[in-house]
XYZ file of N, CA and C in Angstrom:
798
model
N -29.633 -26.659 35.558
C -30.863 -25.857 35.619
C -30.544 -24.429 36.048
N -29.636 -24.305 37.041
C -29.247 -22.991 37.519
C -28.578 -22.203 36.407
N -27.755 -22.926 35.594
C -27.068 -22.271 34.487
C -28.058 -21.702 33.488
N -29.135 -22.442 33.193
C -30.153 -21.976 32.254
C -30.866 -20.744 32.803
N -31.100 -20.719 34.108
C -31.758 -19.556 34.716
C -30.877 -18.316 34.587
N -29.549 -18.511 34.783
C -28.628 -17.384 34.656
C -28.644 -16.848 33.227
N -28.602 -17.789 32.247
C -28.648 -17.378 30.844
C -29.936 -16.633 30.536
N -31.043 -17.108 31.124
C -32.329 -16.465 30.873
C -32.344 -15.047 31.415
N -31.776 -14.875 32.600
C -31.706 -13.541 33.189
C -30.813 -12.614 32.367
N -29.696 -13.166 31.862
C -28.808 -12.366 31.025
C -29.496 -11.927 29.744
N -30.285 -12.844 29.140
C -31.002 -12.481 27.925
C -32.032 -11.399 28.210
N -32.710 -11.520 29.362
C -33.680 -10.486 29.732
C -32.991 -9.132 29.868
N -31.766 -9.147 30.436
C -31.019 -7.906 30.566
C -30.657 -7.346 29.195
N -30.245 -8.246 28.286
C -29.942 -7.810 26.917
C -31.166 -7.197 26.256
N -32.338 -7.783 26.519
C -33.571 -7.248 25.962
C -33.785 -5.809 26.421
N -33.533 -5.566 27.695
C -33.777 -4.234 28.240
C -32.766 -3.226 27.713
N -31.507 -3.675 27.551
C -30.434 -2.758 27.189
C -30.173 -2.690 25.695
N -30.905 -3.483 24.876
C -30.585 -3.580 23.451
C -30.737 -2.260 22.726
N -31.566 -1.365 23.237
C -31.715 -0.056 22.595
C -30.880 1.013 23.285
N -30.043 0.581 24.212
C -29.136 1.530 24.846
C -29.689 2.148 26.112
N -30.750 1.607 26.676
C -31.278 2.171 27.909
C -32.440 1.397 28.446
N -32.931 1.799 29.583
C -34.060 1.162 30.244
C -35.226 2.136 30.248
N -36.360 1.693 29.736
C -37.550 2.547 29.712
C -38.442 2.171 30.872
N -38.777 3.145 31.697
C -39.612 2.890 32.859
C -40.961 3.547 32.666
N -42.026 2.804 32.964
C -43.380 3.350 32.874
C -44.223 2.697 33.936
N -44.758 3.504 34.837
C -45.584 2.996 35.930
C -44.829 1.952 36.740
N -43.538 2.207 37.004
C -42.687 1.315 37.796
C -42.500 -0.046 37.165
N -42.764 -0.199 35.880
C -42.580 -1.458 35.183
C -41.554 -1.294 34.076
N -40.758 -2.344 33.848
C -39.771 -2.316 32.780
C -40.462 -2.596 31.455
N -40.240 -1.742 30.488
C -40.804 -1.938 29.160
C -39.783 -2.641 28.281
N -40.111 -3.817 27.798
C -39.201 -4.569 26.960
C -39.216 -4.012 25.546
N -38.072 -3.945 24.884
C -38.047 -3.471 23.502
C -38.751 -4.448 22.579
N -39.189 -3.963 21.439
C -39.850 -4.833 20.469
C -38.846 -5.677 19.694
N -37.631 -5.182 19.540
C -36.634 -5.857 18.708
C -35.387 -6.149 19.523
N -34.974 -7.419 19.573
C -33.757 -7.821 20.265
C -32.964 -8.766 19.375
N -31.754 -8.377 19.074
C -30.860 -9.195 18.251
C -29.637 -9.555 19.091
N -29.637 -10.751 19.665
C -28.536 -11.204 20.506
C -27.428 -11.867 19.698
N -27.566 -11.881 18.379
C -26.588 -12.545 17.512
C -25.786 -11.542 16.703
N -26.393 -10.429 16.342
C -25.714 -9.418 15.546
C -26.034 -9.500 14.068
N -27.248 -9.947 13.739
C -27.656 -10.009 12.339
C -27.989 -8.631 11.791
N -28.412 -7.729 12.674
C -28.897 -6.424 12.254
C -27.953 -5.322 12.706
N -27.895 -4.254 11.920
C -27.141 -3.073 12.316
C -27.975 -2.266 13.314
N -27.330 -1.327 14.004
C -28.055 -0.476 14.945
C -29.140 0.333 14.238
N -28.841 0.793 13.023
C -29.823 1.566 12.269
C -31.045 0.709 11.926
N -30.795 -0.550 11.542
C -31.904 -1.451 11.204
C -32.747 -1.753 12.435
N -32.090 -1.944 13.584
C -32.833 -2.209 14.821
C -33.702 -1.018 15.184
N -33.156 0.172 15.077
C -33.919 1.386 15.421
C -35.116 1.566 14.492
N -34.929 1.290 13.191
C -36.036 1.440 12.232
C -37.126 0.412 12.513
N -36.740 -0.830 12.789
C -37.721 -1.876 13.087
C -38.428 -1.596 14.410
N -37.688 -1.086 15.388
C -38.285 -0.750 16.686
C -39.345 0.333 16.520
N -39.041 1.344 15.721
C -40.002 2.420 15.490
C -41.249 1.892 14.786
N -41.055 1.013 13.805
C -42.186 0.448 13.067
C -43.060 -0.404 13.984
N -42.428 -1.240 14.829
C -43.186 -2.098 15.748
C -43.933 -1.257 16.782
N -43.288 -0.190 17.290
C -43.952 0.678 18.259
C -45.168 1.369 17.671
N -45.069 1.780 16.419
C -46.208 2.411 15.750
C -47.367 1.434 15.602
N -47.049 0.171 15.290
C -48.101 -0.850 15.167
C -48.797 -1.054 16.506
N -48.021 -1.136 17.582
C -48.633 -1.318 18.906
C -49.525 -0.137 19.266
N -49.053 1.068 19.011
C -49.854 2.256 19.333
C -51.133 2.316 18.499
N -51.066 1.867 17.261
C -52.212 1.984 16.354
C -53.264 0.905 16.595
N -52.815 -0.296 16.948
C -53.747 -1.435 16.988
C -53.871 -2.098 18.358
N -53.102 -1.667 19.341
C -53.182 -2.296 20.655
C -52.685 -3.722 20.656
N -51.727 -4.011 19.786
C -51.139 -5.351 19.678
C -49.639 -5.167 19.443
N -48.820 -5.742 20.324
C -47.385 -5.502 20.263
C -46.665 -6.626 19.523
N -46.004 -6.303 18.400
C -45.218 -7.316 17.698
C -43.759 -7.291 18.184
N -43.214 -8.472 18.468
C -41.845 -8.577 18.962
C -40.991 -9.411 18.006
N -39.690 -9.106 18.031
C -38.690 -9.854 17.264
C -37.573 -10.239 18.224
N -37.221 -11.512 18.240
C -36.140 -11.993 19.093
C -35.246 -12.922 18.280
N -33.949 -12.591 18.214
C -32.972 -13.418 17.514
C -31.958 -13.925 18.530
N -31.793 -15.252 18.634
C -30.838 -15.856 19.561
C -29.991 -16.868 18.804
N -28.882 -17.247 19.388
C -28.027 -18.252 18.774
C -28.656 -19.634 18.894
N -29.158 -19.966 20.106
C -29.782 -21.274 20.331
C -30.803 -21.125 21.450
N -32.075 -21.298 21.138
C -33.138 -21.088 22.126
C -33.025 -22.039 23.308
N -32.384 -23.196 23.117
C -32.288 -24.185 24.191
C -31.378 -23.734 25.323
N -30.571 -22.718 25.070
C -29.722 -22.166 26.126
C -30.563 -21.412 27.153
N -31.665 -20.836 26.701
C -32.489 -19.996 27.557
C -33.691 -20.729 28.155
N -34.105 -21.809 27.526
C -35.269 -22.547 28.003
C -34.973 -24.040 28.005
N -35.426 -24.731 29.039
C -35.183 -26.167 29.191
C -36.200 -26.959 28.377
N -36.132 -26.824 27.068
C -37.038 -27.535 26.174
C -36.395 -27.649 24.800
N -36.806 -28.649 24.050
C -36.323 -28.801 22.666
C -37.348 -28.290 21.662
N -38.440 -27.727 22.147
C -39.517 -27.213 21.302
C -39.457 -25.691 21.309
N -39.130 -25.085 20.166
C -38.982 -23.637 20.124
C -40.304 -22.917 20.365
N -41.416 -23.525 19.989
C -42.709 -22.884 20.248
C -42.994 -22.833 21.747
N -42.684 -23.913 22.450
C -42.851 -23.924 23.911
C -41.927 -22.891 24.551
N -40.701 -22.788 24.037
C -39.774 -21.781 24.554
C -40.351 -20.380 24.365
N -40.965 -20.130 23.212
C -41.565 -18.836 22.954
C -42.703 -18.520 23.919
N -43.548 -19.507 24.190
C -44.635 -19.300 25.144
C -44.092 -18.978 26.532
N -43.054 -19.718 26.948
C -42.467 -19.500 28.275
C -41.884 -18.096 28.399
N -41.143 -17.664 27.377
C -40.541 -16.335 27.416
C -41.607 -15.245 27.386
N -42.645 -15.445 26.605
C -43.727 -14.463 26.514
C -44.361 -14.257 27.896
N -44.581 -15.348 28.604
C -45.195 -15.252 29.932
C -44.210 -14.703 30.958
N -42.962 -15.167 30.933
C -41.990 -14.762 31.948
C -41.678 -13.272 31.845
N -41.551 -12.776 30.625
C -41.219 -11.371 30.435
C -42.451 -10.487 30.348
N -43.615 -11.068 30.518
C -44.881 -10.332 30.515
C -44.990 -9.431 29.287
N -44.783 -10.058 28.124
C -44.877 -9.322 26.872
C -46.342 -9.055 26.540
N -46.567 -8.178 25.562
C -47.920 -7.897 25.115
C -48.403 -6.521 25.546
N -49.509 -6.112 24.956
C -50.074 -4.779 25.185
C -51.332 -4.879 26.038
N -51.419 -3.996 27.058
C -52.635 -3.896 27.857
C -52.849 -5.061 28.803
N -53.980 -5.055 29.493
C -54.276 -6.108 30.475
C -54.342 -7.501 29.862
N -54.775 -7.598 28.589
C -54.878 -8.903 27.940
C -53.559 -9.371 27.344
N -52.534 -8.532 27.392
C -51.205 -8.889 26.863
C -51.269 -9.268 25.382
N -52.001 -8.485 24.597
C -52.105 -8.760 23.163
C -50.772 -8.526 22.465
N -50.344 -9.518 21.723
C -49.098 -9.370 20.991
C -48.687 -10.656 20.318
N -47.559 -10.591 19.619
C -47.007 -11.785 18.982
C -45.487 -11.682 18.981
N -44.847 -12.831 19.085
C -43.401 -12.916 19.197
C -42.862 -13.804 18.081
N -41.945 -13.240 17.289
C -41.254 -14.004 16.266
C -39.835 -14.287 16.754
N -39.526 -15.574 16.938
C -38.201 -15.983 17.413
C -37.437 -16.640 16.277
N -36.171 -16.251 16.118
C -35.249 -16.941 15.216
C -34.118 -17.522 16.051
N -33.893 -18.824 15.920
C -32.784 -19.502 16.592
C -31.823 -19.979 15.512
N -30.607 -19.402 15.508
C -29.717 -19.577 14.374
C -28.968 -20.913 14.367
N -28.837 -21.581 15.504
C -28.034 -22.807 15.585
C -28.484 -23.846 14.576
N -29.800 -24.071 14.506
C -30.352 -25.045 13.562
C -31.431 -24.418 12.688
N -31.407 -23.086 12.598
C -32.339 -22.326 11.754
C -33.795 -22.683 12.059
N -34.143 -22.538 13.342
C -35.517 -22.745 13.797
C -36.210 -21.393 13.948
N -37.528 -21.413 13.787
C -38.309 -20.204 14.044
C -39.613 -20.588 14.729
N -40.188 -19.625 15.439
C -41.530 -19.799 16.016
C -42.252 -18.466 15.961
N -43.524 -18.531 15.628
C -44.412 -17.366 15.655
C -45.450 -17.634 16.735
N -45.382 -16.880 17.828
C -46.220 -17.108 19.007
C -47.175 -15.930 19.152
N -48.483 -16.185 19.195
C -49.476 -15.113 19.304
C -50.306 -15.291 20.562
N -50.764 -14.149 21.115
C -51.521 -14.206 22.371
C -52.490 -13.026 22.453
N -53.665 -13.264 23.057
C -54.635 -12.202 23.300
C -55.778 -12.208 22.298
N -56.938 -11.748 22.721
C -58.140 -11.808 21.885
C -58.012 -10.946 20.635
N -57.419 -9.752 20.754
C -57.226 -8.899 19.572
C -56.314 -9.587 18.569
N -55.251 -10.191 19.082
C -54.285 -10.875 18.215
C -54.913 -12.089 17.549
N -55.628 -12.897 18.324
C -56.219 -14.120 17.778
C -57.271 -13.814 16.712
N -57.958 -12.703 16.858
C -58.959 -12.343 15.858
C -58.286 -11.951 14.542
N -57.188 -11.242 14.628
C -56.509 -10.769 13.421
C -55.635 -11.844 12.794
N -54.982 -12.644 13.624
C -54.028 -13.637 13.122
C -54.655 -15.032 13.167
N -55.556 -15.275 12.229
C -56.176 -16.599 12.100
C -55.115 -17.606 11.637
N -55.464 -18.875 11.674
C -54.529 -19.899 11.171
C -54.155 -19.617 9.720
N -55.150 -19.236 8.935
C -54.924 -18.931 7.522
C -54.030 -17.700 7.377
N -54.289 -16.697 8.216
C -53.478 -15.484 8.181
C -52.049 -15.734 8.635
N -51.876 -16.599 9.627
C -50.526 -16.941 10.096
C -49.733 -17.629 8.995
N -50.388 -18.524 8.262
C -49.703 -19.197 7.144
C -49.258 -18.188 6.094
N -50.137 -17.227 5.782
C -49.786 -16.198 4.802
C -48.655 -15.317 5.317
N -48.685 -14.990 6.610
C -47.667 -14.121 7.196
C -46.293 -14.792 7.178
N -46.230 -16.054 7.553
C -44.913 -16.701 7.608
C -44.322 -16.895 6.212
N -45.159 -17.114 5.213
C -44.638 -17.209 3.849
C -44.062 -15.873 3.382
N -44.572 -14.795 3.986
C -44.120 -13.465 3.606
C -42.693 -13.202 4.083
N -42.310 -13.752 5.259
C -40.957 -13.487 5.759
C -40.001 -14.660 5.599
N -40.506 -15.879 5.466
C -39.614 -17.033 5.376
C -38.760 -17.024 4.109
N -39.316 -16.517 3.004
C -38.519 -16.488 1.773
C -37.306 -15.585 1.936
N -37.440 -14.496 2.719
C -36.289 -13.626 2.992
C -35.250 -14.341 3.853
N -35.719 -15.006 4.901
C -34.791 -15.665 5.822
C -34.032 -16.804 5.144
N -34.695 -17.484 4.214
C -34.005 -18.569 3.496
C -32.848 -18.031 2.659
N -32.923 -16.751 2.296
C -31.851 -16.106 1.540
C -30.984 -15.220 2.425
N -31.098 -15.391 3.748
C -30.315 -14.629 4.723
C -30.549 -13.125 4.618
N -31.739 -12.737 4.206
C -32.125 -11.327 4.161
C -32.894 -11.030 5.446
N -32.156 -10.718 6.509
C -32.764 -10.610 7.830
C -33.591 -9.347 7.981
N -33.020 -8.210 7.647
C -33.758 -6.950 7.789
C -34.999 -6.942 6.902
N -34.862 -7.439 5.669
C -36.010 -7.504 4.766
C -37.092 -8.423 5.294
N -36.703 -9.547 5.869
C -37.682 -10.478 6.428
C -38.439 -9.881 7.599
N -37.733 -9.165 8.477
C -38.401 -8.549 9.626
C -39.299 -7.394 9.188
N -38.883 -6.661 8.167
C -39.775 -5.609 7.644
C -41.046 -6.221 7.070
N -40.890 -7.315 6.316
C -42.071 -7.985 5.762
C -42.968 -8.513 6.874
N -42.355 -9.024 7.927
C -43.118 -9.516 9.092
C -43.953 -8.394 9.701
N -43.341 -7.251 9.937
C -44.071 -6.136 10.544
C -45.106 -5.558 9.586
N -44.774 -5.477 8.303
C -45.755 -5.018 7.313
C -46.968 -5.954 7.294
N -46.694 -7.266 7.340
C -47.779 -8.251 7.355
C -48.627 -8.143 8.607
N -47.976 -7.893 9.751
C -48.717 -7.718 11.004
C -49.681 -6.539 10.904
N -49.171 -5.415 10.402
C -50.011 -4.215 10.282
C -51.184 -4.467 9.341
N -50.933 -5.162 8.236
C -51.989 -5.415 7.256
C -53.070 -6.323 7.837
N -52.669 -7.374 8.527
C -53.651 -8.297 9.114
C -54.456 -7.613 10.217
N -53.804 -6.793 11.013
C -54.521 -6.065 12.059
C -55.500 -5.052 11.461
N -55.126 -4.431 10.357
C -56.016 -3.485 9.684
C -57.239 -4.199 9.114
N -57.024 -5.398 8.551
C -58.155 -6.179 8.036
C -59.140 -6.505 9.154
N -58.616 -6.890 10.312
C -59.494 -7.214 11.446
C -60.217 -5.966 11.944
N -59.523 -4.848 11.960
C -60.157 -3.606 12.405
C -61.313 -3.227 11.483
N -61.170 -3.509 10.198
C -62.221 -3.189 9.222
C -63.358 -4.208 9.234
N -63.268 -5.204 10.099
C -64.358 -6.159 10.242
C -64.245 -7.396 9.394
N -63.132 -7.563 8.662
C -62.960 -8.745 7.817
C -61.590 -9.365 8.055
N -61.405 -10.065 9.178
C -60.122 -10.722 9.422
C -59.750 -11.651 8.262
N -58.492 -11.671 7.917
C -58.012 -12.471 6.781
C -58.119 -13.944 7.134
N -59.035 -14.646 6.437
C -59.279 -16.051 6.735
C -59.679 -16.782 5.454
N -60.017 -18.048 5.595
C -60.340 -18.874 4.433
C -61.457 -18.259 3.607
N -62.494 -17.770 4.282
C -63.667 -17.254 3.568
C -63.549 -15.795 3.158
N -62.604 -15.058 3.742
C -62.505 -13.627 3.461
C -61.294 -13.266 2.614
N -60.383 -14.211 2.392
C -59.220 -13.923 1.547
C -59.687 -13.627 0.133
N -59.138 -12.593 -0.505
C -59.578 -12.249 -1.869
C -59.293 -13.370 -2.845
N -60.307 -13.694 -3.645
C -60.169 -14.748 -4.654
C -60.066 -14.102 -6.033
N -58.951 -13.498 -6.323
C -58.775 -12.801 -7.591
C -58.655 -13.765 -8.755
N -59.096 -13.314 -9.964
C -58.982 -14.119 -11.184
C -57.907 -13.525 -12.075
N -56.960 -14.339 -12.453
C -55.873 -13.893 -13.320
C -56.118 -14.438 -14.725
N -56.472 -13.579 -15.683
C -56.773 -14.064 -17.037
C -55.577 -14.707 -17.713
N -54.364 -14.396 -17.258
C -53.186 -14.998 -17.881
C -53.145 -16.505 -17.673
N -53.836 -16.986 -16.629
C -53.875 -18.429 -16.381
C -54.491 -19.155 -17.572
N -55.445 -18.512 -18.269
C -56.093 -19.116 -19.434
C -55.446 -18.632 -20.724
N -55.122 -17.338 -20.797
C -54.625 -16.756 -22.049
C -53.300 -17.371 -22.461
N -52.356 -17.493 -21.543
C -51.021 -18.008 -21.891
C -51.081 -19.427 -22.434
N -51.788 -20.398 -21.781
C -51.879 -21.733 -22.356
C -52.536 -21.750 -23.730
N -53.551 -20.873 -23.951
C -54.211 -20.835 -25.248
C -53.258 -20.350 -26.337
N -52.461 -19.335 -26.032
C -51.497 -18.824 -27.010
C -50.466 -19.886 -27.344
N -49.966 -20.592 -26.331
C -48.984 -21.647 -26.577
C -49.581 -22.765 -27.419
N -50.821 -23.144 -27.122
C -51.468 -24.205 -27.891
C -51.676 -23.789 -29.335
N -52.058 -22.524 -29.542
C -52.247 -22.028 -30.904
C -50.936 -22.042 -31.682
N -49.832 -21.653 -31.012
C -48.530 -21.644 -31.682
C -48.124 -23.048 -32.097
N -48.356 -24.044 -31.238
C -48.022 -25.436 -31.560
C -48.838 -25.909 -32.753
N -50.126 -25.575 -32.776
C -50.993 -25.986 -33.889
C -50.534 -25.374 -35.204
N -50.130 -24.097 -35.169
C -49.667 -23.443 -36.393
C -48.393 -24.087 -36.921
N -47.484 -24.466 -36.026
C -46.246 -25.130 -36.448
C -46.548 -26.478 -37.075
N -47.416 -27.266 -36.458
C -47.763 -28.580 -36.986
C -48.465 -28.471 -38.332
N -49.334 -27.462 -38.458
C -50.037 -27.253 -39.728
C -49.063 -26.906 -40.848
N -48.072 -26.066 -40.554
C -47.085 -25.673 -41.559
C -46.264 -26.867 -42.020
N -45.965 -27.771 -41.085
C -45.182 -28.957 -41.444
C -45.966 -29.922 -42.324
N -47.271 -29.886 -42.253
C -48.099 -30.835 -43.009
C -48.423 -30.338 -44.417
N -48.035 -29.101 -44.765
C -48.375 -28.565 -46.083
C -47.658 -29.297 -47.204
N -46.521 -29.974 -46.930
C -45.770 -30.696 -47.962
C -46.317 -32.099 -48.197
N -47.286 -32.510 -47.410
C -47.840 -33.864 -47.576
C -48.729 -33.926 -48.816
N -48.647 -35.057 -49.577
C -49.465 -35.258 -50.774
C -50.315 -36.514 -50.620
N -51.508 -36.455 -51.187
C -52.421 -37.589 -51.108
C -51.884 -38.724 -51.985
N -51.856 -39.930 -51.460
C -51.430 -41.117 -52.212
C -52.672 -41.790 -52.795
N -52.612 -42.075 -54.118
C -53.795 -42.598 -54.814
C -53.687 -44.075 -55.163
N -52.488 -44.669 -55.089
C -52.317 -46.082 -55.435
C -52.086 -46.902 -54.176
N -52.601 -48.157 -54.199
C -52.431 -49.037 -53.043
C -50.970 -49.323 -52.772
N -50.174 -49.413 -53.850
C -48.756 -49.712 -53.672
C -48.010 -48.622 -52.930
N -48.572 -47.413 -52.959
C -47.914 -46.320 -52.264
C -47.869 -46.527 -50.756
N -48.748 -47.401 -50.280
C -48.835 -47.622 -48.834
C -48.069 -48.873 -48.400
N -47.400 -49.545 -49.352
C -46.637 -50.742 -49.029
C -45.222 -50.349 -48.613
N -44.730 -51.014 -47.585
C -43.366 -50.776 -47.119
C -42.410 -51.496 -48.049
N -41.292 -50.836 -48.417
C -40.310 -51.475 -49.285
C -39.768 -52.744 -48.643
N -39.695 -53.831 -49.451
C -39.233 -55.108 -48.915
C -40.346 -55.942 -48.339
N -41.575 -55.416 -48.415
C -42.711 -56.186 -47.914
C -43.072 -55.789 -46.504
N -44.128 -56.375 -46.010
C -44.617 -56.075 -44.673
C -44.652 -57.352 -43.847
N -44.252 -57.268 -42.644
C -44.251 -58.437 -41.742
C -45.290 -58.189 -40.665
N -46.239 -59.095 -40.523
C -47.318 -58.950 -39.553
C -47.072 -59.877 -38.374
N -47.142 -59.348 -37.228
C -47.004 -60.159 -36.019
C -48.197 -59.909 -35.107
N -48.542 -60.922 -34.382
C -49.657 -60.820 -33.430
C -49.079 -60.817 -32.025
N -49.366 -59.765 -31.289
C -48.939 -59.682 -29.891
C -50.190 -59.666 -29.032
N -50.233 -60.565 -28.058
C -51.448 -60.719 -27.255
C -51.099 -60.521 -25.772
N -51.774 -59.578 -25.142
C -51.621 -59.370 -23.701
C -52.854 -59.920 -22.992
N -52.631 -60.728 -21.979
C -53.739 -61.310 -21.207
C -53.742 -60.681 -19.819
N -54.809 -59.961 -19.453
C -54.957 -59.306 -18.155
C -55.487 -60.319 -17.152
N -54.728 -60.593 -16.123
C -55.149 -61.592 -15.128
C -55.590 -60.972 -13.819
N -54.797 -60.006 -13.290
C -55.174 -59.383 -12.027
C -54.411 -58.064 -11.904
N -54.739 -57.299 -10.883
C -54.028 -56.054 -10.632
C -53.823 -55.878 -9.132
N -52.791 -55.117 -8.795
C -52.490 -54.820 -7.397
C -52.558 -53.307 -7.197
N -53.362 -52.844 -6.229
C -53.537 -51.429 -5.958
C -52.996 -51.122 -4.571
N -52.095 -50.148 -4.476
C -51.542 -49.724 -3.194
C -52.027 -48.324 -2.881
N -52.594 -48.132 -1.699
C -53.111 -46.822 -1.291
C -52.313 -46.302 -0.100
N -52.024 -44.992 -0.105
C -51.291 -44.363 0.979
C -51.998 -43.089 1.392
N -52.218 -42.920 2.704
C -52.886 -41.729 3.215
C -51.875 -40.600 3.287
N -52.209 -39.443 2.687
C -51.350 -38.262 2.725
C -51.897 -37.310 3.771
N -51.088 -37.030 4.812
C -51.520 -36.155 5.889
C -51.418 -34.706 5.454
N -52.414 -33.915 5.764
C -52.406 -32.481 5.443
C -51.554 -31.721 6.442
N -50.757 -30.757 5.953
C -49.937 -29.949 6.831
C -50.719 -28.785 7.436
N -51.839 -28.457 6.875
C -52.632 -27.348 7.377
C -53.569 -27.834 8.466
N -53.144 -27.640 9.704
C -53.946 -28.110 10.827
C -55.094 -27.152 11.136
N -55.046 -25.956 10.520
C -56.114 -25.002 10.786
C -57.427 -25.433 10.173
N -57.369 -26.035 8.993
C -58.555 -26.624 8.373
C -59.564 -25.605 7.928
N -60.707 -25.535 8.658
C -61.851 -24.784 8.173
C -61.907 -23.342 8.566
N -60.820 -22.717 8.941
C -60.840 -21.308 9.285
C -60.814 -21.065 10.780
N -60.703 -19.787 11.166
C -60.620 -19.446 12.580
C -59.192 -19.542 13.089
N -59.062 -19.500 14.405
C -57.752 -19.537 15.058
C -57.703 -20.675 16.054
N -56.716 -21.532 15.933
C -56.530 -22.649 16.858
C -55.737 -22.166 18.063
N -56.350 -22.206 19.248
C -55.732 -21.707 20.481
C -55.518 -22.888 21.433
N -54.308 -23.017 21.975
C -54.032 -24.145 22.869
C -54.485 -23.858 24.295
N -54.231 -24.791 25.197
C -54.732 -24.694 26.565
C -54.091 -23.552 27.352
N -52.957 -23.054 26.901
C -52.290 -21.942 27.578
C -52.714 -20.592 26.991
N -53.605 -20.612 26.007
C -54.098 -19.372 25.413
C -53.266 -18.851 24.263
N -52.356 -19.688 23.745
C -51.481 -19.262 22.651
C -51.904 -19.907 21.339
N -51.514 -19.234 20.264
C -51.644 -19.796 18.932
C -50.345 -19.494 18.208
N -50.124 -20.157 17.055
C -48.910 -19.831 16.316
C -48.397 -20.964 15.438
N -47.200 -20.761 14.916
C -46.570 -21.702 13.999
C -45.091 -21.821 14.353
N -44.460 -22.904 13.920
C -43.022 -23.068 14.095
C -42.492 -23.965 12.997
N -41.181 -23.940 12.806
C -40.564 -24.770 11.783
C -39.137 -24.351 11.525
N -38.665 -24.603 10.285
C -37.300 -24.279 9.872
C -37.333 -23.181 8.807
N -36.209 -22.484 8.675
C -36.113 -21.488 7.603
C -34.805 -21.667 6.858
């Protein structure tokens, strides 16, 4: 247990020094928005992401964080990366303002785990369950291809977009997500069906009408057989399929500690 505490303190120190210095404001240590303890990002990429995250916090009063570690279990005594994220968020007093509005994206490289942890009323309004699902799909495709900088840029771009939607009075949710109509969904199948019909029609042009009964007889005669199937009973097996979307009917699911979010593999 003591060893884990030491590791946690060392990581906190890395967080403070990751940008090359300690920022002091009102006698409090300001944690950087971006911390890469593994070395996935270059210094230039970290600086660009830090600037982007800082601009989002200044504009919307919600601080987005990025944390990359080798194995989250080294820093927290838990096997649940989402619980580890909640613990770190509270211990390091992350977030903006008195309500600590913000969100933390953790990547743990040992087994390719991730967690998206959100906190605060401003954050919960903007990052609904539906919005969180859309946001993680935006960066997970990059991470699956080991595109780390691109994934973090998409994450921050998605954060800014969702916060802007909430500011405009329409948080991205089940009922407010745009339901666009793509005419290609109908046009393409119709064109393919028309092409198939034209090919079949062309093949049938060589067919000639047969006028004699003998024309329909098979050479060598015809053999007739009777095959009879008797239906006696049937067996039906039913299986319940559980839905992965726990958000269901919209809104934001907040746990007893005041957090919301998602976790999984990438």
